[in-house]
Coordinates of C-alpha atoms and ligand atoms in Angstrom, one line a residue:
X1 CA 28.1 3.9 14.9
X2 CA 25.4 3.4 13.0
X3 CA 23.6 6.2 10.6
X4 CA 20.1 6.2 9.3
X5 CA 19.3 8.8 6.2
X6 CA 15.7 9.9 5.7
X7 CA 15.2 11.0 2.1
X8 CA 12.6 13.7 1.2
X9 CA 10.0 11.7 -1.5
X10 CA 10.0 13.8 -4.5
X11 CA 6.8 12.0 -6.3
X12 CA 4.1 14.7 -7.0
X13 CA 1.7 13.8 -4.5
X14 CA 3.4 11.9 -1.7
X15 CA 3.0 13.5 1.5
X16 CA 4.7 11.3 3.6
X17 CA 7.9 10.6 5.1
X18 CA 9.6 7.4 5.6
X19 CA 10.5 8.3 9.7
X20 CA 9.2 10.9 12.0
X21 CA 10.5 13.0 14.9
X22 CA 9.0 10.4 17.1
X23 CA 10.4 7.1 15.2
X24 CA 14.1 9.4 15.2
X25 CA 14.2 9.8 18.7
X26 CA 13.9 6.1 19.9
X27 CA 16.7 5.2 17.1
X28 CA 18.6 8.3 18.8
X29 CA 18.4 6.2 22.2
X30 CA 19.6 3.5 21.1
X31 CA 22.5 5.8 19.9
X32 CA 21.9 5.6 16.3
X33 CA 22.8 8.6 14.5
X34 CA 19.9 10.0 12.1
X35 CA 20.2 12.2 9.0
X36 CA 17.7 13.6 7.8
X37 CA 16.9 15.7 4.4
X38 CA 16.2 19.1 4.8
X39 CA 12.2 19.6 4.5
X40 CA 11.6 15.7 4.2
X41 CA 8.9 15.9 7.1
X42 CA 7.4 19.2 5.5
X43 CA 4.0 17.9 4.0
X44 CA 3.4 15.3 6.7
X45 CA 4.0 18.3 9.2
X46 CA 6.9 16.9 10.5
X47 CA 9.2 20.3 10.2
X48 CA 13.1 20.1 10.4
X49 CA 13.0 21.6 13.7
X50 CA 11.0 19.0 15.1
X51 CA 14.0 16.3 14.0
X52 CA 16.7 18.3 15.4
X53 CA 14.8 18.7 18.8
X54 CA 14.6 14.7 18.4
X55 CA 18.3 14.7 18.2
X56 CA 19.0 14.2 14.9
X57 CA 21.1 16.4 11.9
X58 CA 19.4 17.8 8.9
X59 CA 21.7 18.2 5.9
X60 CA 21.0 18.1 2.1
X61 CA 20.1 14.9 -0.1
X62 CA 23.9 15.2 -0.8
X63 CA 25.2 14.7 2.2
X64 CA 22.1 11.9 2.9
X65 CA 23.6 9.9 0.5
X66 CA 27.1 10.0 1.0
X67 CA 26.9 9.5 5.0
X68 CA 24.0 7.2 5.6
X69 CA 24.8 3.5 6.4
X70 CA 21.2 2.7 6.1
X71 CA 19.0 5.3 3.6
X72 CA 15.2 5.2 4.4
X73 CA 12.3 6.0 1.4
X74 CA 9.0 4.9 0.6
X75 CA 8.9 5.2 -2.8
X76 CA 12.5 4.3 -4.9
X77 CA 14.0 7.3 -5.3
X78 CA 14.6 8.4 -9.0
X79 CA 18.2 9.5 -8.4
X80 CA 19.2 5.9 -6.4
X81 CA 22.3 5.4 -8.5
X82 CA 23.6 8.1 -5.8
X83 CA 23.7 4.9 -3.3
X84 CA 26.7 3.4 -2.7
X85 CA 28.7 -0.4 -1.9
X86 CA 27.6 -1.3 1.8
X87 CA 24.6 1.1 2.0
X88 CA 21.3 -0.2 2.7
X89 CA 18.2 1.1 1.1
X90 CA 15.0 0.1 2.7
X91 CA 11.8 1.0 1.1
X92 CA 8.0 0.3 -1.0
X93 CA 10.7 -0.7 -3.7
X94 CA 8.0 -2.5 -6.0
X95 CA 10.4 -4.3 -7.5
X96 CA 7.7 -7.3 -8.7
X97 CA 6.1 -4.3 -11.0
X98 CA 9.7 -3.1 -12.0
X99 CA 12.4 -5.8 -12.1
X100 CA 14.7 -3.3 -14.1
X101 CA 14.9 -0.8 -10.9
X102 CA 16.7 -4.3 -9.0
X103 CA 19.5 -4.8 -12.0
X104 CA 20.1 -0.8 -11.7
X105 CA 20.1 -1.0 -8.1
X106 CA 22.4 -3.8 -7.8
X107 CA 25.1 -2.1 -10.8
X108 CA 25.4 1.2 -7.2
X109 CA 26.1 -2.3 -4.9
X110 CA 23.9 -1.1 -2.5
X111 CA 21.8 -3.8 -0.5
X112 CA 18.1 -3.2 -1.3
X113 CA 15.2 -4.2 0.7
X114 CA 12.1 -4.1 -0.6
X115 CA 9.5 -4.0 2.4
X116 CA 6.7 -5.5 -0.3
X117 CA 8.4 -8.8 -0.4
X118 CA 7.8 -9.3 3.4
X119 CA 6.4 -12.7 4.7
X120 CA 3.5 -11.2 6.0
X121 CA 1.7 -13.9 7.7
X122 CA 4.9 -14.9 9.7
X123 CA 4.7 -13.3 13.0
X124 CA 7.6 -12.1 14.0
X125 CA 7.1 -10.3 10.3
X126 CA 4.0 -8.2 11.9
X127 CA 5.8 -5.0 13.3
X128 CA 7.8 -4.6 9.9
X129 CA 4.6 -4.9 8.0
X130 CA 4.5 -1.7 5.7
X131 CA 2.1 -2.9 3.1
X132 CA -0.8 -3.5 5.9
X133 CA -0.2 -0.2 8.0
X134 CA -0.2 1.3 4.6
X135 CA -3.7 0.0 3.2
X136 CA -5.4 0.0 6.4
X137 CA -4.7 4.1 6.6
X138 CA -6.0 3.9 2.4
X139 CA -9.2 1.5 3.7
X140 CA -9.6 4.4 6.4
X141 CA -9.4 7.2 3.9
X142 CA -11.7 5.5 1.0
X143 CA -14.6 5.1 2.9
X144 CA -14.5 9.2 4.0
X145 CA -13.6 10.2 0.4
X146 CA -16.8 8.0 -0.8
X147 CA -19.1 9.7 2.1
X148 CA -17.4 13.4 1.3
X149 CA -18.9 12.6 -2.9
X150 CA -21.6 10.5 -2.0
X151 CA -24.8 12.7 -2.3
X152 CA -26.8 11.5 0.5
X153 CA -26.1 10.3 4.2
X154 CA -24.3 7.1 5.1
X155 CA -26.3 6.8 8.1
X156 CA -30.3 6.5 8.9
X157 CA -31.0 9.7 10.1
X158 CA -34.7 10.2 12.3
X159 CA -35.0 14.0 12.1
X160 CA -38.0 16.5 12.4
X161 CA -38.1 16.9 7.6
X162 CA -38.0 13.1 7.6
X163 CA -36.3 9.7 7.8
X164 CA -33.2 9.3 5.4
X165 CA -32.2 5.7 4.5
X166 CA -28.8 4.4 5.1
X167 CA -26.2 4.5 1.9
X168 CA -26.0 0.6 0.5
X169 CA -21.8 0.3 0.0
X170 CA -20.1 -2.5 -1.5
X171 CA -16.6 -3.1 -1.0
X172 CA -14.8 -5.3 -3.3
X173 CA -11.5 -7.1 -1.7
X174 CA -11.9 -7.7 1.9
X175 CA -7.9 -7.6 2.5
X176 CA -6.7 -4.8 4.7
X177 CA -7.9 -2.0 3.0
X178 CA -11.1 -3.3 2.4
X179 CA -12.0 -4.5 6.0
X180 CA -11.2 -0.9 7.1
X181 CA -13.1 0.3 4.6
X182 CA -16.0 -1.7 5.7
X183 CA -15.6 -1.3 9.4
X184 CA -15.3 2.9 8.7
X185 CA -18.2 3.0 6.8
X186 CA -20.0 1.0 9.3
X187 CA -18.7 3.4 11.8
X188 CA -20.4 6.3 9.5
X189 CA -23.8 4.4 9.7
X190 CA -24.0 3.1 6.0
X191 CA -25.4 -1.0 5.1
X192 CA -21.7 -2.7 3.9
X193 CA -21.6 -5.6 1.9
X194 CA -18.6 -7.1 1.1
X195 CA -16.7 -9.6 -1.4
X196 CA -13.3 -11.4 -1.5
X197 CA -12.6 -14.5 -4.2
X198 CA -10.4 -16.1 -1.2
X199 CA -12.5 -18.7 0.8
X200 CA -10.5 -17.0 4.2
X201 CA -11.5 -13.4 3.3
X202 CA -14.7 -14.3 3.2
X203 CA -14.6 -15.6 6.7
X204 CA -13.1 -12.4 8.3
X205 CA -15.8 -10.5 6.2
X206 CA -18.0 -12.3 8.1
X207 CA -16.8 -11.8 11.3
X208 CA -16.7 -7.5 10.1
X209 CA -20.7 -7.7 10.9
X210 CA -21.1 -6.6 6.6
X211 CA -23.3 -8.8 5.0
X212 CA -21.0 -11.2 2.5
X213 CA -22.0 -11.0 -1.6
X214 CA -21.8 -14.5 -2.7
X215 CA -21.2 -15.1 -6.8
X216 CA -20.5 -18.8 -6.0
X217 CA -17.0 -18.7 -7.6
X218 CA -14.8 -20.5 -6.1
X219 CA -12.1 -19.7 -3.9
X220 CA -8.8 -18.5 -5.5
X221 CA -6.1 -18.6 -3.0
X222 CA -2.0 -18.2 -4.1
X223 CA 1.1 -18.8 -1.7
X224 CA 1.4 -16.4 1.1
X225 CA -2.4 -15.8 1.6
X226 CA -2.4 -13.1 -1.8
X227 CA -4.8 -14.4 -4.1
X228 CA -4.1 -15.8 -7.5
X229 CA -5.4 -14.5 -10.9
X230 CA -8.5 -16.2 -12.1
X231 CA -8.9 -17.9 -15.3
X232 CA -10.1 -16.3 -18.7
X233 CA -13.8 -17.8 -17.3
X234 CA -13.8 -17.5 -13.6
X235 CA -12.7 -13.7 -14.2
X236 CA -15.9 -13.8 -17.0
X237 CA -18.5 -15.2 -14.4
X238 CA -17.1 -13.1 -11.9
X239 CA -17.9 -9.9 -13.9
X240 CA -21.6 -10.8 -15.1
X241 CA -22.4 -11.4 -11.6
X242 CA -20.8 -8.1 -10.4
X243 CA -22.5 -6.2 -12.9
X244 CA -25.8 -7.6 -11.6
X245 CA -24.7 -6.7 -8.2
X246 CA -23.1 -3.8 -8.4
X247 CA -26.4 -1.5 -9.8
X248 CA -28.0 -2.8 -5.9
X249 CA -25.5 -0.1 -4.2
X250 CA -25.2 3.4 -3.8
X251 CA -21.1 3.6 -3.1
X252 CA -18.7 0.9 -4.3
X253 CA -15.3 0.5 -3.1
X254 CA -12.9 -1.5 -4.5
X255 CA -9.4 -2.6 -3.6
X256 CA -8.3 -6.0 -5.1
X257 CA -5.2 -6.6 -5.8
X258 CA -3.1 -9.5 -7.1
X259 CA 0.6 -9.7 -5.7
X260 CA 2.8 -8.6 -8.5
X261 CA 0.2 -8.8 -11.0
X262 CA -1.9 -6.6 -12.6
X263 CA -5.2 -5.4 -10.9
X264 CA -8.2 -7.5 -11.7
X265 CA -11.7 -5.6 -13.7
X266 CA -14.6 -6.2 -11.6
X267 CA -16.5 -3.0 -12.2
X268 CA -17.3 -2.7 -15.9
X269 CA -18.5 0.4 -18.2
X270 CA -21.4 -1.5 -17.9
X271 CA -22.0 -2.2 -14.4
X272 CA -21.4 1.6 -14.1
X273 CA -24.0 2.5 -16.4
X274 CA -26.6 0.6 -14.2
X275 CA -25.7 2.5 -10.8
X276 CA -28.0 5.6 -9.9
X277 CA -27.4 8.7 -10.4
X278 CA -25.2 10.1 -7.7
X279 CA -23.8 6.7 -6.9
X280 CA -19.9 6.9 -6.2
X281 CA -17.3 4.3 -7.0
X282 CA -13.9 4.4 -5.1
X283 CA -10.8 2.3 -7.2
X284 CA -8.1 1.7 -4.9
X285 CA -6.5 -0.3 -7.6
X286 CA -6.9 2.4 -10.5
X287 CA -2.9 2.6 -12.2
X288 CA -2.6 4.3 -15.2
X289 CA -2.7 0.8 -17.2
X290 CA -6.3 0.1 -15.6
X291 CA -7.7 -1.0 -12.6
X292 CA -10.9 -2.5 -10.8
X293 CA -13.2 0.0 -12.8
X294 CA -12.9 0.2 -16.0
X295 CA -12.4 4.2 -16.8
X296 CA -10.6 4.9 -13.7
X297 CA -8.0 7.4 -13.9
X298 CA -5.7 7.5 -10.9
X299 CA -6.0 10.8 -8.4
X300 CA -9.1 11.8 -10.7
X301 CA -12.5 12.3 -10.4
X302 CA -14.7 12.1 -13.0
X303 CA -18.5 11.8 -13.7
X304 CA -19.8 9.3 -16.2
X305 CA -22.8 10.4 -18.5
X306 CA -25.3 8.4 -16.2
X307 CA -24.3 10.5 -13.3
X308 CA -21.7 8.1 -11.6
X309 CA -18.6 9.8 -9.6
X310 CA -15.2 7.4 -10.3
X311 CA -12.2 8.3 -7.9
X312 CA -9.1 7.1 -8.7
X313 CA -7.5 7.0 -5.8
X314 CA -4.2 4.9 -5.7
X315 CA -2.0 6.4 -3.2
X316 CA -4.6 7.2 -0.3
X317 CA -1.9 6.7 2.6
X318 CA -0.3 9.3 1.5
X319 CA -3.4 11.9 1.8
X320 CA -3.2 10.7 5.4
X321 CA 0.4 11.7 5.8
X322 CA 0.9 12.0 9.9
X323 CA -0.4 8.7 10.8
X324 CA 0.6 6.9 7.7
X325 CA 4.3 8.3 8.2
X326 CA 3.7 7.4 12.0
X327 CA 3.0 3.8 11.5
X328 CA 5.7 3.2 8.2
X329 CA 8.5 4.4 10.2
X330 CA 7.4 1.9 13.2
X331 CA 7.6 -0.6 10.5
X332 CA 11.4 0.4 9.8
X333 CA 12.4 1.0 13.6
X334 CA 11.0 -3.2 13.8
X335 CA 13.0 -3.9 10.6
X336 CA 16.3 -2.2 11.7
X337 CA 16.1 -3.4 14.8
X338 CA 16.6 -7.2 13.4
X339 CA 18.7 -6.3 10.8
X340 CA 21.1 -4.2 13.5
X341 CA 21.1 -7.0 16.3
X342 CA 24.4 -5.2 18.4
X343 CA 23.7 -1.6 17.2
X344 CA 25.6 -2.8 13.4
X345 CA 24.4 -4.1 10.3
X346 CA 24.5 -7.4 10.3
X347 CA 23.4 -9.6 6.9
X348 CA 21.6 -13.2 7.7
X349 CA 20.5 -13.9 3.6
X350 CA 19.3 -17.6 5.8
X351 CA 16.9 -15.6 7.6
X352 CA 13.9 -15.8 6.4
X353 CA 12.9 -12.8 6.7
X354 CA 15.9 -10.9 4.9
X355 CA 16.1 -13.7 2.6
X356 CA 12.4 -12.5 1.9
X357 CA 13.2 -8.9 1.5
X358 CA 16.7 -8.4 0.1
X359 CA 16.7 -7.7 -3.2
X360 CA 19.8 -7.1 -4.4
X361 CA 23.3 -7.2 -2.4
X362 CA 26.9 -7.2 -3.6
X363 CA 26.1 -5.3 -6.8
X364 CA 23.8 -8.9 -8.2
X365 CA 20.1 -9.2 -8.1
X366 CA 19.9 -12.1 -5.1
X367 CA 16.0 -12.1 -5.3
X368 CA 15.1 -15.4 -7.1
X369 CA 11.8 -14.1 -8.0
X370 CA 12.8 -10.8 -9.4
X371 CA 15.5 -12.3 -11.1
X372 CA 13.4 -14.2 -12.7
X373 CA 11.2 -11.7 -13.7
X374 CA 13.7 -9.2 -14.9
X375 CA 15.2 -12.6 -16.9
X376 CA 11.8 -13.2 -18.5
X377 CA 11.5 -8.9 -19.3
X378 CA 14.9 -9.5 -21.0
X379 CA 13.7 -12.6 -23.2
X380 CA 10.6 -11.1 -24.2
Ligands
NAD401 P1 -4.1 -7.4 -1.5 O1 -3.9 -5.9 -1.4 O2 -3.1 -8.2 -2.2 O3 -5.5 -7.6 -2.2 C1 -6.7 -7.1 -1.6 C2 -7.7 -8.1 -1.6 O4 -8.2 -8.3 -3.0 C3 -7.3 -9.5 -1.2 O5 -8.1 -9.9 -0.1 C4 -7.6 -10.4 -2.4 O6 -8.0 -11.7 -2.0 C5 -8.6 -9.6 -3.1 N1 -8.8 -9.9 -4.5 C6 -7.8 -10.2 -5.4 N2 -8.4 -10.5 -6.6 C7 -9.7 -10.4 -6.5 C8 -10.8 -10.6 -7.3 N3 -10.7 -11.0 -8.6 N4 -12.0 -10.4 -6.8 C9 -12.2 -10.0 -5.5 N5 -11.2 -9.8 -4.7 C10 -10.0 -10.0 -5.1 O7 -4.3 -8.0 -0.1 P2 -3.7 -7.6 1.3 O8 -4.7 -6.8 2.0 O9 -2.4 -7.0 1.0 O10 -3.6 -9.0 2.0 C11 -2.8 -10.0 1.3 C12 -2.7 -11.2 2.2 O11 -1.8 -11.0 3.2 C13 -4.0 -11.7 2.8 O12 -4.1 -13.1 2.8 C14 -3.9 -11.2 4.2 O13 -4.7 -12.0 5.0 C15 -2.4 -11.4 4.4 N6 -2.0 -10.6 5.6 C16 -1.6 -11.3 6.6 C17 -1.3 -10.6 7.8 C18 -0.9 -11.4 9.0 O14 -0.9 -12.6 9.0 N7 -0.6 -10.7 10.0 C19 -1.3 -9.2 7.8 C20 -1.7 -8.6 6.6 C21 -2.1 -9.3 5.5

């Protein structure tokens, strides 16, 4: 029989938990066993007892290592040469950004699946899809943490002292994240604009009801639907007219990303110094090596000297721990149910979906890509 090992995630601010009570029980009926660390659940309040009513044992991270047949994290956990030959490790591995963390998985033998490599726009890839429950819960989340800073009201309000005008928010990327943003502040009453360089973002921005900002740059689209860094000058037009832009609006949110790149600048020191007092700007992208807005400091908030509040805020989901923990562990039941087709593991690396995902297996880096990129790191 199959076993399934939740780890706790020991990161500073994570919240969440890879699988819930809920997610437990229906592995539980389909007689899987479940293991899960003692307090993992704690800060999504998901308590132990609620996994043992589910069915399931709690034991320490010990004993989750040494008697899980499949070990379940979001984040790579920092003590993963505990895994073992045969285990599976299923997470947010982030391999693209850290090639290294494949080579020292592979040297435990453990097969690694890295949920950020999955063909998303295949559909029978949409129930696994951790990257797009995750940023839609983020998208959610920016657009209350830029009403909660903002000043004034998102919506028009008509009261007895007066008539208040709606906030003017600009939301930069309109992947996921970004079209929740913009369809949550539109719930909240504020005027959304929005902006993608991808010709097909632009469409479903359109179709949000947000009006579309148009810099006339052309579109920039890379395999797999992500979009590809621009060039030295598309990047350079693309940030004079965002700083023209960008002084128009009251809140800007931004969340553009390039798939295993780095984040691209679109909000500039001086773009920033243009925006009203009291203006917020939200960076979903900010890392500690930069991000959309220049200054951004992840899980910080700071003012600028004209007035303007800059929230760093890379790891939203995980301030919205129950119902981003709800959705990722649906997004592992749908993984482990293909990758467990008669109750066992069983390994396809033709499938295109594991092919996609699998990292490393049979203590080698398998991952083309990531080999690649760990080859290159090596070189240089
Ligand atoms: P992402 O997090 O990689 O990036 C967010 C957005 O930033 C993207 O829309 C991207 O185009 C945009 N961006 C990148 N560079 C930019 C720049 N310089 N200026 C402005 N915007 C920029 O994107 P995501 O939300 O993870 O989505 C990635 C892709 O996956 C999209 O094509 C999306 O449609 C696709 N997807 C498909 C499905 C599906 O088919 N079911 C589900 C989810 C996502």
């Amino acid at each position: 029989m199959t076993t399934v090992g939740v780890l706790l995630e020991t990161a500073g601010r994570e919240r969440r938990v890879a699988l819930t009570p809920d997610g437990a029980e229906r592995l539980r009926k389909q007689d899987v066993e479940v293991l899960v660390e003692t307090g993992a659940g704690h800060r999504a309040w998901f308590e132990d007892v609620g996994y043992t009513g589910a069915g399931c044992a709690v034991g320490s991270r010990q004993q989750v290592y040494a008697e899980s047949d499949i070990l379940l994290c979001l984040h790579p956990p920092e003590d993963a040469e505990n895994c073992r030959p045969g285990q599976l490790l299923i997470g947010l591995l982030g391999v693209l950004h850290d090639p290294g963390l494949a080579q020292r998985l592979a040297a435990t033998g453990v097969t690694a699946v890295s949920l950020d490599l999955l063909p998303r726009t295949l559909s029978r890839a949409q129930a696994m899809d951790a990257l797009t429950s995750q940023a839609n819960v983020a998208g959610y989340k920016a657009a209350l943490l830029a009403a909660e800073a903002y000043p004034g009201f998102f919506p028009m309000l008509m009261t007895a002292a007066g008539t208040t005008r709606p906030a003017q928010v600009l939301v930069l990327g309109a992947g996921v994240a970004g079209l929740q943003a913009i369809a949550t502040a539109r719930r909240l009453g504020a005027l959304v604009t929005g902006y993608d360089v991808r010709e097909a973002a632009r469409a479903d921005l359109a179709s949000t009801g947000a009006a579309v900002l148009d810099l006339r740059t052309p579109s920039a689209e890379a395999e797999g639907g992500y979009a590809r860094e621009l060039t030295g000058d598309e990047a350079q037009a693309q940030l004079s007219g965002l700083a023209q832009a960008v002084p128009r609006f009251d809140v800007v949110i931004t969340t553009a990303q390039v798939q295993g790149g780095s984040p691209p600048l679109l909000v500039t020191a001086g773009a920033l110094a243009g925006m009203r007092p009291g203006s917020v700007v939200i960076d979903l992208a900010s890392t500690v090596e930069g991000g959309n807005v220049e200054g951004s400091v992840p899980d910080t908030r700071t003012v600028t000297d004209e007035g303007v509040t800059v929230i760093g805020a890379a790891n939203l989901a995980a301030t919205v721990p129950g119902a981003a923990s709800t959705a990722y562990g649906r997004n592992l039941l749908a993984l482990i149910a293909s990758l467990t087709p008669g109750g066992e593991v069983v390994l396809d690396l033709d499938d295109e979906i594991q092919k996609a995902v699998i990292v490393t297996h049979g203590g080698r880096v398998v991952h083309p890509r990531v080999k690649a990129l760990f080859e290159r790191e090596i070189r240089s």
